[in-house]
mmCIF file of C-alpha atoms in Angstrom:
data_model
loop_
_atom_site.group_PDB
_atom_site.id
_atom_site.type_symbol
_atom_site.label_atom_id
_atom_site.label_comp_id
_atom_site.label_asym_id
_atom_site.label_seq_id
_atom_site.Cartn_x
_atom_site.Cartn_y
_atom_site.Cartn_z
ATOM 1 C CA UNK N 1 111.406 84.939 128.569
ATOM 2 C CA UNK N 2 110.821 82.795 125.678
ATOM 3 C CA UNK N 3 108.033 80.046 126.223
ATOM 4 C CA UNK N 4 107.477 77.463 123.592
ATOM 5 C CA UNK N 5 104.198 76.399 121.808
ATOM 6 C CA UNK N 6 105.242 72.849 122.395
ATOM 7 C CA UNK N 7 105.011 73.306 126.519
ATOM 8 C CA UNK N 8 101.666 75.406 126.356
ATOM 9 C CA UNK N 9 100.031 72.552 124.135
ATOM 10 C CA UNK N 10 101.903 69.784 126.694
ATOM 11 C CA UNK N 11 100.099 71.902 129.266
ATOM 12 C CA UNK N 12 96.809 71.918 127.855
ATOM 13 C CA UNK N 13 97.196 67.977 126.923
ATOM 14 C CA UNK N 14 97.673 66.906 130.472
ATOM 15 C CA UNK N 15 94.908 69.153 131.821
ATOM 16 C CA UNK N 16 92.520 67.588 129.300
ATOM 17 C CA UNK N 17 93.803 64.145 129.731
ATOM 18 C CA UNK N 18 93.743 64.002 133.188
ATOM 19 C CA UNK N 19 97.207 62.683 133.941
ATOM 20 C CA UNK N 20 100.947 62.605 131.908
ATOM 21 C CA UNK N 21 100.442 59.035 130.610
ATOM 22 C CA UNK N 22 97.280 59.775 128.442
ATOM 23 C CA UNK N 23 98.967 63.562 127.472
ATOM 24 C CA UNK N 24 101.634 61.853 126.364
ATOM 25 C CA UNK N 25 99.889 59.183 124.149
ATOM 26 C CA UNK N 26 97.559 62.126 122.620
ATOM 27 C CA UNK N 27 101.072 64.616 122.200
ATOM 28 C CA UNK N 28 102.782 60.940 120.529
ATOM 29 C CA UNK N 29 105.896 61.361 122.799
ATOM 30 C CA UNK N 30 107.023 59.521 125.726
ATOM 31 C CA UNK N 31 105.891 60.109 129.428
ATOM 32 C CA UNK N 32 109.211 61.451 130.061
ATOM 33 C CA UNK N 33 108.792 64.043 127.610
ATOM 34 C CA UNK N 34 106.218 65.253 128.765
ATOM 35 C CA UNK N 35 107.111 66.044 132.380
ATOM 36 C CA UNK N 36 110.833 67.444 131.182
ATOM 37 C CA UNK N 37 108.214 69.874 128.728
ATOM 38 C CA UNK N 38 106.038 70.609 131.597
ATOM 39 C CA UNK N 39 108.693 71.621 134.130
ATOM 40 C CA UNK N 40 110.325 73.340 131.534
ATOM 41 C CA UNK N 41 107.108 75.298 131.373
ATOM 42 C CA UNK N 42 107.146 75.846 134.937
ATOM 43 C CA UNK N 43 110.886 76.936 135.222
ATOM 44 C CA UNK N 44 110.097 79.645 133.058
ATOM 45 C CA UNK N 45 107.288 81.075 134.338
ATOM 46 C CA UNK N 46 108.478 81.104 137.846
ATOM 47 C CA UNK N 47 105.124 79.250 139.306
ATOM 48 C CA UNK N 48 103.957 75.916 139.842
ATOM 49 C CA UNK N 49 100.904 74.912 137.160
ATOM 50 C CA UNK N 50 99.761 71.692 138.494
ATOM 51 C CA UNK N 51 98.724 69.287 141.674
ATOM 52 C CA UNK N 52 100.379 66.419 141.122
ATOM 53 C CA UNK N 53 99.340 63.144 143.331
ATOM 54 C CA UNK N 54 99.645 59.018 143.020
ATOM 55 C CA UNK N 55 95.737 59.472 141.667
ATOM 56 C CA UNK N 56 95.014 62.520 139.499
ATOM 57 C CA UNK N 57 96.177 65.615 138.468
ATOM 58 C CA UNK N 58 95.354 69.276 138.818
ATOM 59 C CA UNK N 59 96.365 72.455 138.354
ATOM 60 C CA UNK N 60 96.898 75.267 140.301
ATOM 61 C CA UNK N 61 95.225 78.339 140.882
ATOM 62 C CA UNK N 62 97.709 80.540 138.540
ATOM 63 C CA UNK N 63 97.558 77.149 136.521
ATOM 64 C CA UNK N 64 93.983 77.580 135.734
ATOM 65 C CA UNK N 65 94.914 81.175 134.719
ATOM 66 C CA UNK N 66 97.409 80.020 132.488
ATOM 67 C CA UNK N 67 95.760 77.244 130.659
ATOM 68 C CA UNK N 68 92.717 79.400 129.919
ATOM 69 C CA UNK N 69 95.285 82.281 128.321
ATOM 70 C CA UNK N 70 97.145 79.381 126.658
ATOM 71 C CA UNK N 71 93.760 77.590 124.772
ATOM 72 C CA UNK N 72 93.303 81.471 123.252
ATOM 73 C CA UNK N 73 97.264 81.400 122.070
ATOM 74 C CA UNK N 74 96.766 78.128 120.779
ATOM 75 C CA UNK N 75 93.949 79.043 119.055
ATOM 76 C CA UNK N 76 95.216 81.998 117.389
ATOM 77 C CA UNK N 77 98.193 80.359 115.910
ATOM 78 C CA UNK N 78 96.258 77.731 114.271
ATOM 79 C CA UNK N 79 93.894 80.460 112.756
ATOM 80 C CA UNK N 80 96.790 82.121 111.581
ATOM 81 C CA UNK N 81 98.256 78.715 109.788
ATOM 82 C CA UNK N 82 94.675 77.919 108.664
ATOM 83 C CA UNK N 83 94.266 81.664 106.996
ATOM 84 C CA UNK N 84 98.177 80.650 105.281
ATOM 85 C CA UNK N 85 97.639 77.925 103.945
ATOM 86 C CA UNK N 86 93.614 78.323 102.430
ATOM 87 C CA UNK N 87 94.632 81.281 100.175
ATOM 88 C CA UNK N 88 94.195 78.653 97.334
ATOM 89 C CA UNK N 89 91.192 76.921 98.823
ATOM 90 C CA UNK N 90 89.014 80.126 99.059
ATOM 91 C CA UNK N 91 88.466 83.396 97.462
ATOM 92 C CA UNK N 92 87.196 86.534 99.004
ATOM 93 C CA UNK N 93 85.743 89.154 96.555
ATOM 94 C CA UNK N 94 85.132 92.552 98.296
ATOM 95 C CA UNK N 95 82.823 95.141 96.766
ATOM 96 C CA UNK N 96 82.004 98.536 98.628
ATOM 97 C CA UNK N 97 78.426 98.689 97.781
ATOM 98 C CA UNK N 98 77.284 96.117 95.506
ATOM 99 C CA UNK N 99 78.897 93.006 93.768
ATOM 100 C CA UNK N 100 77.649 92.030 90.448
ATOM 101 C CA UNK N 101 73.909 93.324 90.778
ATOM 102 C CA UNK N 102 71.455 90.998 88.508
ATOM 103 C CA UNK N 103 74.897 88.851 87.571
ATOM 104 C CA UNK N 104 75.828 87.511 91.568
ATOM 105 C CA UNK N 105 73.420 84.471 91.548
ATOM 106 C CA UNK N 106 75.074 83.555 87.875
ATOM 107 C CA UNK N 107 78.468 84.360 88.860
ATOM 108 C CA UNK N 108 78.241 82.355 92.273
ATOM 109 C CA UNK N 109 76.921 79.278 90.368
ATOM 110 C CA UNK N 110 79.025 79.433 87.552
ATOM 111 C CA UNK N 111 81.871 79.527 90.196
ATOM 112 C CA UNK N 112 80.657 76.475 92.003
ATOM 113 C CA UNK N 113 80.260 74.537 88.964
ATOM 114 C CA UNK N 114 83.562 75.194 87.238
ATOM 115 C CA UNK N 115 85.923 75.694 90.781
ATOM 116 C CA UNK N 116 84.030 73.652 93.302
ATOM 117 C CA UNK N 117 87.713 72.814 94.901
ATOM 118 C CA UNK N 118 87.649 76.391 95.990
ATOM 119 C CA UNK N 119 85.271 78.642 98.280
ATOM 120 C CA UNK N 120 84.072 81.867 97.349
ATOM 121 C CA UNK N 121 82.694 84.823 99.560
ATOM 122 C CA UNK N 122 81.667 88.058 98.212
ATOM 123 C CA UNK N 123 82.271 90.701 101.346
ATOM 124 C CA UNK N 124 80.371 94.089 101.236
ATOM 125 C CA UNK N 125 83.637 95.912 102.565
ATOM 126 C CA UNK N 126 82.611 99.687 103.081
ATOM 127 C CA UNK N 127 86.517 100.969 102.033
ATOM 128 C CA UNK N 128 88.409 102.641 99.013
ATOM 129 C CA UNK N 129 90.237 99.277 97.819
ATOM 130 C CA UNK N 130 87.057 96.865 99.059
ATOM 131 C CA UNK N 131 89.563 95.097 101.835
ATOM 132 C CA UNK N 132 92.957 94.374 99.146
ATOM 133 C CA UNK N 133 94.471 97.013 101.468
ATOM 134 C CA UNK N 134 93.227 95.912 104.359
ATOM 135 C CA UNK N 135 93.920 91.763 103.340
ATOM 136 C CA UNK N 136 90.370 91.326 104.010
ATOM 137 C CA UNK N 137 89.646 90.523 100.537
ATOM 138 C CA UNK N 138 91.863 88.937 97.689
ATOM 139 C CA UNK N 139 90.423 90.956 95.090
ATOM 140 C CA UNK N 140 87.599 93.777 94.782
ATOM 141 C CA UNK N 141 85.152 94.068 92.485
ATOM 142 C CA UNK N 142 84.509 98.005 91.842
ATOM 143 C CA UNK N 143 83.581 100.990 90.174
ATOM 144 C CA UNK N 144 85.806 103.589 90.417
ATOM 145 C CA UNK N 145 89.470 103.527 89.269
ATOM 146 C CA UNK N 146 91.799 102.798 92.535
ATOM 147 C CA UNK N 147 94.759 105.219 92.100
ATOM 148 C CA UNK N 148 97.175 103.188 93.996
ATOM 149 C CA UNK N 149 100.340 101.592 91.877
ATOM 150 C CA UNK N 150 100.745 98.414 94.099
ATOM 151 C CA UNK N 151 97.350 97.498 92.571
ATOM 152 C CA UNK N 152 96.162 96.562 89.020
ATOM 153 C CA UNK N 153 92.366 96.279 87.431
ATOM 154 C CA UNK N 154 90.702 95.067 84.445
ATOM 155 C CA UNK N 155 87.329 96.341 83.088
ATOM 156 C CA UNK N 156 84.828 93.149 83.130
ATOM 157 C CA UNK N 157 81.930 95.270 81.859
ATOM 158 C CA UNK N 158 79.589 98.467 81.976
ATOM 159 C CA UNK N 159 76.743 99.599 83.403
ATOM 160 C CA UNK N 160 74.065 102.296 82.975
ATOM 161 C CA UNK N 161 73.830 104.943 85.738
ATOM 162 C CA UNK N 162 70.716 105.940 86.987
ATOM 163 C CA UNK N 163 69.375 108.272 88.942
ATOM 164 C CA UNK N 164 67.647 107.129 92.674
ATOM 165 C CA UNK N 165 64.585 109.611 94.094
ATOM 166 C CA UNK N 166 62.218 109.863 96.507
ATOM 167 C CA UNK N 167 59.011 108.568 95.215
ATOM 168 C CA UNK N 168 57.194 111.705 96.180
ATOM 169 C CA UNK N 169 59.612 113.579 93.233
ATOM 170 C CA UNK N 170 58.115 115.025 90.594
ATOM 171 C CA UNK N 171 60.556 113.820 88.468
ATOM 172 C CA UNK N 172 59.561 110.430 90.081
ATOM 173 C CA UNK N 173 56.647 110.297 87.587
ATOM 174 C CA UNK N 174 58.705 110.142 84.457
ATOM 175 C CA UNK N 175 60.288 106.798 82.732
ATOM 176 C CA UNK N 176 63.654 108.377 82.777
ATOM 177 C CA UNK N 177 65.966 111.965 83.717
ATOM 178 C CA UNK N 178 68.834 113.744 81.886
ATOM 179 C CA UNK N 179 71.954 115.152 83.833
ATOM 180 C CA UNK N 180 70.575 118.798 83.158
ATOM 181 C CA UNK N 181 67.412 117.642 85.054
ATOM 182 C CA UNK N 182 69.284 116.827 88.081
ATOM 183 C CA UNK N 183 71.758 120.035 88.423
ATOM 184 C CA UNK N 184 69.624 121.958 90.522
ATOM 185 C CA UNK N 185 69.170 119.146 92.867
ATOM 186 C CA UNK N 186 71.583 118.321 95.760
ATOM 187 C CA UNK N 187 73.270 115.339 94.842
ATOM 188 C CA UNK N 188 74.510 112.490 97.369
ATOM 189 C CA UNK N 189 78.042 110.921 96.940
ATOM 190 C CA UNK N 190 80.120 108.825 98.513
ATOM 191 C CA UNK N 191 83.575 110.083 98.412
ATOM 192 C CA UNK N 192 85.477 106.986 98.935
ATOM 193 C CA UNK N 193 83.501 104.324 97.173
ATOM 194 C CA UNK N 194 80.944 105.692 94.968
ATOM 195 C CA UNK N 195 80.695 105.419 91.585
ATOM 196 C CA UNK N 196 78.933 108.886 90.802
ATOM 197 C CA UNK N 197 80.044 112.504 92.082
ATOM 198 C CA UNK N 198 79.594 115.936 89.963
ATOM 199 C CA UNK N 199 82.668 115.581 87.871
ATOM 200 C CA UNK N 200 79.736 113.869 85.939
ATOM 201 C CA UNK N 201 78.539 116.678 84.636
ATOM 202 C CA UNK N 202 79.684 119.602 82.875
ATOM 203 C CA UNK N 203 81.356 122.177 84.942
ATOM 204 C CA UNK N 204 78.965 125.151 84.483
ATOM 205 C CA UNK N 205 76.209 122.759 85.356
ATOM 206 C CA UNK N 206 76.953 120.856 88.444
ATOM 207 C CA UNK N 207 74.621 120.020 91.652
ATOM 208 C CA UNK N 208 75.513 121.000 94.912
ATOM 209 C CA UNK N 209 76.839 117.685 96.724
ATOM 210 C CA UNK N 210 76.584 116.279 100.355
ATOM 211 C CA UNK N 211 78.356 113.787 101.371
ATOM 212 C CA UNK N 212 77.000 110.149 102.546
ATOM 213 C CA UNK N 213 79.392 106.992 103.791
ATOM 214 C CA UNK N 214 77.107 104.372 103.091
ATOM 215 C CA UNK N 215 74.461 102.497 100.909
ATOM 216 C CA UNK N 216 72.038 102.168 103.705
ATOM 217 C CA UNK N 217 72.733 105.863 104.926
ATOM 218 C CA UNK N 218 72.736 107.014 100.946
ATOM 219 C CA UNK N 219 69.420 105.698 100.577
ATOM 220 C CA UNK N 220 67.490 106.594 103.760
ATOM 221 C CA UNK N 221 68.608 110.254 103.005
ATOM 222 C CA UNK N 222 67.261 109.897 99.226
ATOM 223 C CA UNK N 223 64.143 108.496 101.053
ATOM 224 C CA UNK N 224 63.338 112.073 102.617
ATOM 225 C CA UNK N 225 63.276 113.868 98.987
ATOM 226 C CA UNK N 226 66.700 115.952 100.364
ATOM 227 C CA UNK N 227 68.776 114.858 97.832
ATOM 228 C CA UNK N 228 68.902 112.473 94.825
ATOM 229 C CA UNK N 229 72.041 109.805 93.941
ATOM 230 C CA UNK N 230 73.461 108.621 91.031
ATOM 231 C CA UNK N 231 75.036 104.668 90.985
ATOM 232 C CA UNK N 232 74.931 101.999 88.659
ATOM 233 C CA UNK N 233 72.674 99.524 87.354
ATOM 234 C CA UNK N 234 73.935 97.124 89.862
ATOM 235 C CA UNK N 235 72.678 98.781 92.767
ATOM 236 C CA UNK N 236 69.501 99.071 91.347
ATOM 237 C CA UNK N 237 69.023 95.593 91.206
ATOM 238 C CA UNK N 238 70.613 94.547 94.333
ATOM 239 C CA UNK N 239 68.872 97.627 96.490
ATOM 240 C CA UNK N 240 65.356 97.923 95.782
ATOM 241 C CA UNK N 241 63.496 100.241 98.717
ATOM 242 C CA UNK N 242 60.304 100.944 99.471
ATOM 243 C CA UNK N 243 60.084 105.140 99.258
ATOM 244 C CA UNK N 244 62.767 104.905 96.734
ATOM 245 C CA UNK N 245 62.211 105.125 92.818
ATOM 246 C CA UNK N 246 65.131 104.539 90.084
ATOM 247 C CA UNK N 247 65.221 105.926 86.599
ATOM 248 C CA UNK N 248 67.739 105.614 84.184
ATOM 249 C CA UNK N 249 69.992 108.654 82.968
ATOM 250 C CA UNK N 250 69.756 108.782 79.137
ATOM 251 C CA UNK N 251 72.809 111.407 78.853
ATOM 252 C CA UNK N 252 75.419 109.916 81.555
ATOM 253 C CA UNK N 253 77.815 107.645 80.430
ATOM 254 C CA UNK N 254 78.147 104.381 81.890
ATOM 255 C CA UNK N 255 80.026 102.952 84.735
ATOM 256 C CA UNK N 256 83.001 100.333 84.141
ATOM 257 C CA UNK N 257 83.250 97.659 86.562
ATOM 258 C CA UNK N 258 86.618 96.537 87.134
ATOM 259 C CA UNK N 259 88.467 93.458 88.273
ATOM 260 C CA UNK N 260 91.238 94.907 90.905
ATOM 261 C CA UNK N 261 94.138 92.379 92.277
ATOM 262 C CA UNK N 262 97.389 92.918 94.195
ATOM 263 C CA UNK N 263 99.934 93.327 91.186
ATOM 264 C CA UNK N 264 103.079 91.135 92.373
ATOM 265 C CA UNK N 265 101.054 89.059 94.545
ATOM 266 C CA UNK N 266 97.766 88.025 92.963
ATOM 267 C CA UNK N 267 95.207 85.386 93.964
ATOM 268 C CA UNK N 268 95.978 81.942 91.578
ATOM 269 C CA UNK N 269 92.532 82.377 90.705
ATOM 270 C CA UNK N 270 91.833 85.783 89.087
ATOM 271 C CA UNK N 271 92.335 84.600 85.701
ATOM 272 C CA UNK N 272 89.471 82.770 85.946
ATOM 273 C CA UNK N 273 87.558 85.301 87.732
ATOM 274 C CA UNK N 274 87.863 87.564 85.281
ATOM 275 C CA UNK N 275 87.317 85.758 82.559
ATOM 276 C CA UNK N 276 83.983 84.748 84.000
ATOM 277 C CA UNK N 277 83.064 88.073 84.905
ATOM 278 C CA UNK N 278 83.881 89.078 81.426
ATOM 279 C CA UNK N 279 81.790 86.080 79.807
ATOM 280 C CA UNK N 280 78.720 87.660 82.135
ATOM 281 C CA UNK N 281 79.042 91.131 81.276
ATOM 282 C CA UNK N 282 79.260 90.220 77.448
ATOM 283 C CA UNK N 283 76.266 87.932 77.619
#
């Protein structure tokens, strides 16, 4: 049974209207039109949609049924050609935990300024590729390498690791920790979007590790004095919490924050997005 968009938005039309004369001035066809669509419609389905009378018309029971299910259709498929045809007109940036730290208020500024033609939103997307897999995002801003060939990445920049505590530490008392301070403490990773696990440190010398799935979750366990995290300077600035002190880890090398895009389908505007990125992280 193959049923046309063209009927269910004739169908909608004359219910909204009120009779086939005013559907068919709003549709811009003729009256005739729009009673061959509508019993079209009708022939197809197997019911009768509408009361039709010298004064108004109605529709049906079933036809109320249908009209409601055919406003959600109709609504779908012009989401669906609205998400075609902005891909040039807006830019989603995923990041798993945190987008540019200290740099998002330039970045999103700097963007408005130079591209005000096209929208930008920076999703927190909790997944190993930030949403490119998932085509909730058109490109991902992260900080881990993404070991999957149908994307590529650029490092933008680097930034210090340090080390987040409970404030009731001992170590919490001190202006900044080495990695040998921390291998005897359990450390907290996220496997799938963290930036830190114990590959860190040498291999004689690593922390025990448990295993956290999110920023909130990674620092509410921290919070207890159970463990202790690693991350970036980024989510330093973007997470302060009360119960929670950072410290910077002399010894640990820093984290590279790379630009990742689809490689034979990227966004027109990544160019520019890295080279902006870039410009921030230099400056």
């Amino acid at each position: 049974m193959d049923i046309e968009l063209r009927q269910l938005r004739c169908l909608v039309a004359i219910v909204d209207e009120g009779t086939f004369t005013d559907a068919a001035i709003a549709l811009g066809v003729s009256q005739a039109a729009v009673s061959r669509t509508l019993s079209a419609l009708e022939k197809r389905l197997g019911v009768r949609l509408l009361r039709r009378t010298s004064r108004a018309t109605s529709p049906t029971a079933i036809g109320l049924r249908v009209v409601a299910h055919a406003r959600r259709v109709l609504t779908e498929v012009d989401n669906l050609v609205q998400e075609a045809i902005s891909g040039h007109v807006e830019l989603r940036i995923g990041h798993p935990w945190s987008a540019l730290g200290r740099l998002t208020p330039a970045f999103q500024h700097r963007w408005l300024e130079s591209q005000p033609e096209t929208q930008l939103h920076l999703l927190r997307i909790n997944s190993p590729s930030a949403g490119l897999a998932e085509g909730t995002a058109d490109l991902a801003v992260m900080r881990r390498p993404l070991k999957d060939r149908r994307f590529e990445d650029a490092i933008v920049g680097l930034e210090a690791r340090w080390c987040a505590m409970a404030a009731s530490d001992p170590l919490a008392r001190r202006r900044s920790v080495h990695l040998a301070d921390l291998s005897s403490r359990v450390l907290l990773v996220d496997q799938r979007t963290g930036s830190t696990n114990a590959d860190l440190w040498p291999v004689d010398a690593r922390p025990a590790t448990q295993e956290s799935r999110d920023i909130d979750d990674w620092l509410t366990i921290i919070a207890t004095g159970r463990c202790v995290g690693v991350t970036a300077q980024s989510v330093v600035d973007q997470y302060p919490r009360p119960g929670i002190v950072y410290l910077p880890v002399r010894d640990a090398q820093p984290v590279a924050v790379r630009l990742v895009w689809w490689r034979d389908d990227p966004h027109p505007a990544t160019r520019t997005v890295l080279g902006l990125l870039t410009e921030l992280y230099r400056t």
